[in-house]
Short mmCIF file of N, CA and C in Angstrom, two decimals:
data_model
loop_
_atom_site.label_atom_id
_atom_site.label_comp_id
_atom_site.label_asym_id
_atom_site.label_seq_id
_atom_site.Cartn_x
_atom_site.Cartn_y
_atom_site.Cartn_z
N MET A 12 222.30 159.21 55.04
CA MET A 12 220.88 159.14 55.30
C MET A 12 220.65 158.23 56.49
N CYS A 13 219.74 158.61 57.33
CA CYS A 13 219.40 157.83 58.51
C CYS A 13 218.00 157.24 58.32
N VAL A 14 217.88 155.95 58.48
CA VAL A 14 216.61 155.26 58.30
C VAL A 14 216.11 154.77 59.65
N GLY A 15 214.85 155.07 59.95
CA GLY A 15 214.25 154.62 61.20
C GLY A 15 213.80 153.18 61.08
N LEU A 16 214.13 152.39 62.09
CA LEU A 16 213.76 150.98 62.11
C LEU A 16 212.77 150.71 63.24
N PRO A 17 211.65 150.06 62.94
CA PRO A 17 210.71 149.72 64.01
C PRO A 17 211.19 148.48 64.77
N LEU A 18 211.18 148.58 66.09
CA LEU A 18 211.57 147.46 66.94
C LEU A 18 210.55 147.31 68.06
N CYS A 19 210.36 146.07 68.50
CA CYS A 19 209.44 145.79 69.60
C CYS A 19 210.26 145.55 70.87
N ILE A 20 209.93 146.29 71.91
CA ILE A 20 210.66 146.17 73.17
C ILE A 20 210.28 144.87 73.87
N ARG A 21 211.30 144.14 74.29
CA ARG A 21 211.10 142.88 75.01
C ARG A 21 211.33 143.05 76.51
N SER A 22 212.34 143.83 76.87
CA SER A 22 212.60 144.07 78.30
C SER A 22 213.26 145.43 78.46
N VAL A 23 213.10 145.99 79.66
CA VAL A 23 213.64 147.32 79.96
C VAL A 23 214.49 147.22 81.22
N ASP A 24 215.64 147.92 81.19
CA ASP A 24 216.51 148.02 82.34
C ASP A 24 216.98 149.46 82.43
N GLY A 25 216.27 150.28 83.21
CA GLY A 25 216.59 151.70 83.29
C GLY A 25 216.25 152.40 81.99
N ILE A 26 217.26 153.04 81.38
CA ILE A 26 217.02 153.73 80.11
C ILE A 26 217.43 152.87 78.92
N ALA A 27 217.75 151.61 79.18
CA ALA A 27 218.12 150.69 78.10
C ALA A 27 217.04 149.64 77.94
N ALA A 28 216.92 149.15 76.72
CA ALA A 28 215.93 148.10 76.46
C ALA A 28 216.50 147.10 75.47
N THR A 29 216.05 145.88 75.60
CA THR A 29 216.32 144.89 74.57
C THR A 29 215.10 144.87 73.68
N ALA A 30 215.34 145.02 72.38
CA ALA A 30 214.24 145.09 71.42
C ALA A 30 214.56 144.18 70.24
N THR A 31 213.52 143.81 69.51
CA THR A 31 213.69 142.89 68.39
C THR A 31 212.87 143.33 67.19
N ASN A 32 213.34 142.93 66.02
CA ASN A 32 212.58 143.15 64.80
C ASN A 32 211.96 141.84 64.34
N GLY A 33 211.96 140.86 65.21
CA GLY A 33 211.44 139.55 64.89
C GLY A 33 212.53 138.54 64.60
N GLU A 34 213.69 139.03 64.20
CA GLU A 34 214.80 138.14 63.86
C GLU A 34 216.00 138.35 64.77
N GLU A 35 216.36 139.61 64.98
CA GLU A 35 217.55 139.93 65.75
C GLU A 35 217.19 140.82 66.93
N SER A 36 217.90 140.63 68.03
CA SER A 36 217.71 141.49 69.21
C SER A 36 218.84 142.50 69.27
N GLU A 37 218.52 143.66 69.80
CA GLU A 37 219.56 144.66 70.00
C GLU A 37 219.24 145.50 71.22
N LEU A 38 220.27 146.09 71.77
CA LEU A 38 220.14 146.97 72.92
C LEU A 38 219.90 148.38 72.40
N ILE A 39 218.85 149.05 72.89
CA ILE A 39 218.54 150.41 72.44
C ILE A 39 218.42 151.36 73.63
N ASP A 40 218.60 152.63 73.36
CA ASP A 40 218.51 153.69 74.36
C ASP A 40 217.08 154.23 74.39
N LEU A 41 216.50 154.31 75.58
CA LEU A 41 215.13 154.82 75.74
C LEU A 41 215.09 156.22 76.35
N SER A 42 216.19 156.93 76.34
CA SER A 42 216.24 158.26 76.96
C SER A 42 215.16 159.20 76.43
N LEU A 43 214.85 159.12 75.13
CA LEU A 43 213.87 160.02 74.53
C LEU A 43 212.44 159.48 74.60
N THR A 44 212.29 158.24 75.01
CA THR A 44 210.95 157.62 75.11
C THR A 44 210.83 156.87 76.44
N PRO A 45 210.91 157.59 77.56
CA PRO A 45 210.88 156.91 78.86
C PRO A 45 209.57 156.19 79.14
N GLU A 46 208.50 156.55 78.41
CA GLU A 46 207.20 155.91 78.62
C GLU A 46 207.11 154.53 77.97
N ALA A 47 208.07 154.18 77.11
CA ALA A 47 208.02 152.90 76.39
C ALA A 47 208.31 151.74 77.34
N GLY A 48 207.59 150.65 77.12
CA GLY A 48 207.77 149.47 77.95
C GLY A 48 207.67 148.20 77.13
N PRO A 49 207.84 147.07 77.78
CA PRO A 49 207.76 145.79 77.07
C PRO A 49 206.46 145.66 76.28
N GLY A 50 206.60 145.22 75.04
CA GLY A 50 205.45 145.06 74.15
C GLY A 50 205.20 146.26 73.26
N ASP A 51 205.79 147.41 73.59
CA ASP A 51 205.62 148.62 72.76
C ASP A 51 206.54 148.55 71.55
N TRP A 52 206.07 149.14 70.46
CA TRP A 52 206.88 149.31 69.26
C TRP A 52 207.46 150.72 69.29
N VAL A 53 208.73 150.84 68.94
CA VAL A 53 209.39 152.14 68.88
C VAL A 53 210.09 152.27 67.53
N LEU A 54 210.18 153.50 67.07
CA LEU A 54 210.93 153.80 65.87
C LEU A 54 212.31 154.23 66.33
N THR A 55 213.35 153.49 65.88
CA THR A 55 214.71 153.73 66.35
C THR A 55 215.58 154.30 65.24
N PHE A 56 216.49 155.16 65.66
CA PHE A 56 217.49 155.74 64.77
C PHE A 56 218.84 155.61 65.46
N LEU A 57 219.78 154.95 64.81
CA LEU A 57 221.13 154.81 65.35
C LEU A 57 221.14 154.30 66.78
N GLY A 58 220.30 153.31 67.07
CA GLY A 58 220.28 152.67 68.38
C GLY A 58 219.51 153.39 69.46
N ALA A 59 218.79 154.45 69.09
CA ALA A 59 218.01 155.19 70.09
C ALA A 59 216.55 155.24 69.66
N ALA A 60 215.66 154.92 70.58
CA ALA A 60 214.22 155.01 70.31
C ALA A 60 213.84 156.48 70.28
N ARG A 61 213.16 156.90 69.22
CA ARG A 61 212.78 158.31 69.10
C ARG A 61 211.29 158.52 69.28
N GLU A 62 210.49 157.46 69.06
CA GLU A 62 209.03 157.62 69.08
C GLU A 62 208.38 156.27 69.33
N VAL A 63 207.34 156.26 70.16
CA VAL A 63 206.52 155.06 70.33
C VAL A 63 205.52 155.06 69.18
N ILE A 64 205.41 153.93 68.47
CA ILE A 64 204.51 153.83 67.33
C ILE A 64 203.55 152.66 67.52
N SER A 65 202.48 152.66 66.73
CA SER A 65 201.49 151.58 66.82
C SER A 65 202.02 150.34 66.09
N PRO A 66 201.50 149.16 66.44
CA PRO A 66 201.89 147.96 65.70
C PRO A 66 201.58 148.06 64.21
N ASP A 67 200.48 148.73 63.86
CA ASP A 67 200.12 148.90 62.46
C ASP A 67 201.16 149.75 61.74
N GLU A 68 201.58 150.84 62.36
CA GLU A 68 202.59 151.70 61.74
C GLU A 68 203.92 150.95 61.61
N ALA A 69 204.27 150.16 62.62
CA ALA A 69 205.50 149.36 62.56
C ALA A 69 205.45 148.39 61.39
N GLN A 70 204.29 147.76 61.19
CA GLN A 70 204.14 146.81 60.08
C GLN A 70 204.28 147.51 58.73
N LYS A 71 203.69 148.69 58.60
CA LYS A 71 203.78 149.44 57.33
C LYS A 71 205.21 149.87 57.04
N ILE A 72 205.92 150.33 58.06
CA ILE A 72 207.32 150.73 57.87
C ILE A 72 208.16 149.52 57.49
N THR A 73 207.95 148.40 58.16
CA THR A 73 208.69 147.18 57.85
C THR A 73 208.42 146.73 56.42
N ALA A 74 207.15 146.78 56.00
CA ALA A 74 206.80 146.39 54.63
C ALA A 74 207.47 147.31 53.61
N ALA A 75 207.49 148.62 53.90
CA ALA A 75 208.14 149.57 52.99
C ALA A 75 209.63 149.31 52.89
N LEU A 76 210.28 149.05 54.03
CA LEU A 76 211.71 148.75 54.01
C LEU A 76 211.99 147.44 53.26
N ASP A 77 211.12 146.44 53.45
CA ASP A 77 211.27 145.18 52.71
C ASP A 77 211.11 145.42 51.21
N GLY A 78 210.15 146.27 50.83
CA GLY A 78 209.94 146.60 49.42
C GLY A 78 211.15 147.30 48.83
N LEU A 79 211.71 148.25 49.55
CA LEU A 79 212.90 148.94 49.08
C LEU A 79 214.07 147.98 48.92
N ARG A 80 214.22 147.07 49.88
CA ARG A 80 215.29 146.08 49.81
C ARG A 80 215.12 145.21 48.57
N ALA A 81 213.89 144.80 48.29
CA ALA A 81 213.63 143.97 47.11
C ALA A 81 213.96 144.71 45.82
N VAL A 82 213.57 145.98 45.72
CA VAL A 82 213.85 146.78 44.53
C VAL A 82 215.36 146.95 44.36
N MET A 83 216.07 147.20 45.45
CA MET A 83 217.53 147.37 45.38
C MET A 83 218.22 146.09 44.93
N GLN A 84 217.58 144.96 45.14
CA GLN A 84 218.15 143.67 44.73
C GLN A 84 217.64 143.24 43.36
N GLY A 85 216.95 144.16 42.66
CA GLY A 85 216.51 143.88 41.30
C GLY A 85 215.10 143.34 41.18
N GLY A 86 214.38 143.22 42.27
CA GLY A 86 213.01 142.70 42.23
C GLY A 86 211.99 143.82 42.20
N GLY A 87 210.76 143.47 42.47
CA GLY A 87 209.68 144.44 42.53
C GLY A 87 209.29 144.72 43.96
N PRO A 88 208.55 145.79 44.19
CA PRO A 88 208.19 146.15 45.56
C PRO A 88 207.07 145.30 46.16
N GLY A 89 206.40 144.50 45.34
CA GLY A 89 205.30 143.69 45.86
C GLY A 89 204.19 144.58 46.39
N GLU A 90 203.68 144.26 47.54
CA GLU A 90 202.59 145.02 48.16
C GLU A 90 203.11 146.05 49.17
N ALA A 91 204.41 146.32 49.14
CA ALA A 91 205.02 147.18 50.15
C ALA A 91 204.42 148.57 50.23
N PHE A 92 203.92 149.10 49.12
CA PHE A 92 203.41 150.46 49.11
C PHE A 92 201.93 150.50 48.74
N ALA A 93 201.22 149.41 49.00
CA ALA A 93 199.80 149.33 48.64
C ALA A 93 198.97 150.42 49.32
N ASP A 94 199.31 150.77 50.57
CA ASP A 94 198.55 151.80 51.27
C ASP A 94 198.72 153.16 50.59
N LEU A 95 199.88 153.44 50.03
CA LEU A 95 200.10 154.71 49.33
C LEU A 95 199.46 154.70 47.94
N GLU A 96 199.57 153.57 47.25
CA GLU A 96 198.98 153.48 45.92
C GLU A 96 197.47 153.59 45.96
N ALA A 97 196.85 153.05 46.99
CA ALA A 97 195.40 153.10 47.11
C ALA A 97 194.91 154.53 47.34
N ALA A 98 195.70 155.33 48.02
CA ALA A 98 195.31 156.71 48.32
C ALA A 98 195.43 157.62 47.10
N GLY A 99 196.36 157.33 46.22
CA GLY A 99 196.57 158.17 45.05
C GLY A 99 197.21 159.49 45.43
N PRO A 100 197.64 160.26 44.46
CA PRO A 100 198.27 161.54 44.77
C PRO A 100 197.27 162.57 45.29
N GLN A 101 197.72 163.38 46.22
CA GLN A 101 196.87 164.42 46.79
C GLN A 101 197.66 165.72 46.88
N LEU A 102 197.00 166.80 46.56
CA LEU A 102 197.61 168.12 46.71
C LEU A 102 197.57 168.54 48.18
N PRO A 103 198.54 169.35 48.60
CA PRO A 103 198.45 169.93 49.94
C PRO A 103 197.19 170.79 50.02
N PRO A 104 196.60 170.94 51.20
CA PRO A 104 195.33 171.66 51.34
C PRO A 104 195.32 173.05 50.70
N HIS A 105 196.39 173.83 50.83
CA HIS A 105 196.39 175.19 50.27
C HIS A 105 196.37 175.17 48.75
N LEU A 106 197.03 174.19 48.13
CA LEU A 106 197.00 174.09 46.68
C LEU A 106 195.66 173.55 46.18
N GLN A 107 195.07 172.63 46.92
CA GLN A 107 193.76 172.12 46.56
C GLN A 107 192.72 173.22 46.62
N ALA A 108 192.81 174.08 47.65
CA ALA A 108 191.87 175.20 47.77
C ALA A 108 192.01 176.16 46.59
N ALA A 109 193.25 176.43 46.17
CA ALA A 109 193.47 177.31 45.02
C ALA A 109 192.92 176.69 43.75
N LEU A 110 193.12 175.39 43.58
CA LEU A 110 192.59 174.70 42.41
C LEU A 110 191.06 174.72 42.43
N ASP A 111 190.47 174.45 43.58
CA ASP A 111 189.01 174.47 43.70
C ASP A 111 188.44 175.86 43.41
N ALA A 112 189.21 176.90 43.73
CA ALA A 112 188.77 178.27 43.50
C ALA A 112 189.02 178.73 42.07
N GLY A 113 189.63 177.86 41.27
CA GLY A 113 189.89 178.19 39.88
C GLY A 113 191.14 179.00 39.66
N ARG A 114 191.96 179.10 40.69
CA ARG A 114 193.22 179.86 40.55
C ARG A 114 194.32 178.90 40.16
N THR A 115 194.69 178.93 38.91
CA THR A 115 195.78 178.09 38.43
C THR A 115 196.75 178.96 37.65
N THR A 116 197.95 178.49 37.54
CA THR A 116 198.93 179.19 36.70
C THR A 116 198.99 178.45 35.38
N GLY A 117 199.36 179.10 34.39
CA GLY A 117 199.38 178.35 33.16
C GLY A 117 200.02 179.03 32.08
#
């Protein structure tokens, strides 16, 4: 399984960038995100930036990863998934339309 990690770009040198998660710096490839620059958050997979993301999205991904790490170590997720819990479960639009129309299987 490949997990995307949000990193903040600190400096750029051609198609390479130094980026940080707040604790550690690493060199990443910007070939797929040439528009990314210092101060931008990117979602990285295996050392390559795949997408420029908002600071809010980076924070949510980091919180979710922290929550998963806590659960794997025997703790609770804390507030890591509060944004998902607040939304509650939702049907995909086509299933919701069928339910609203009274078409159910049973």
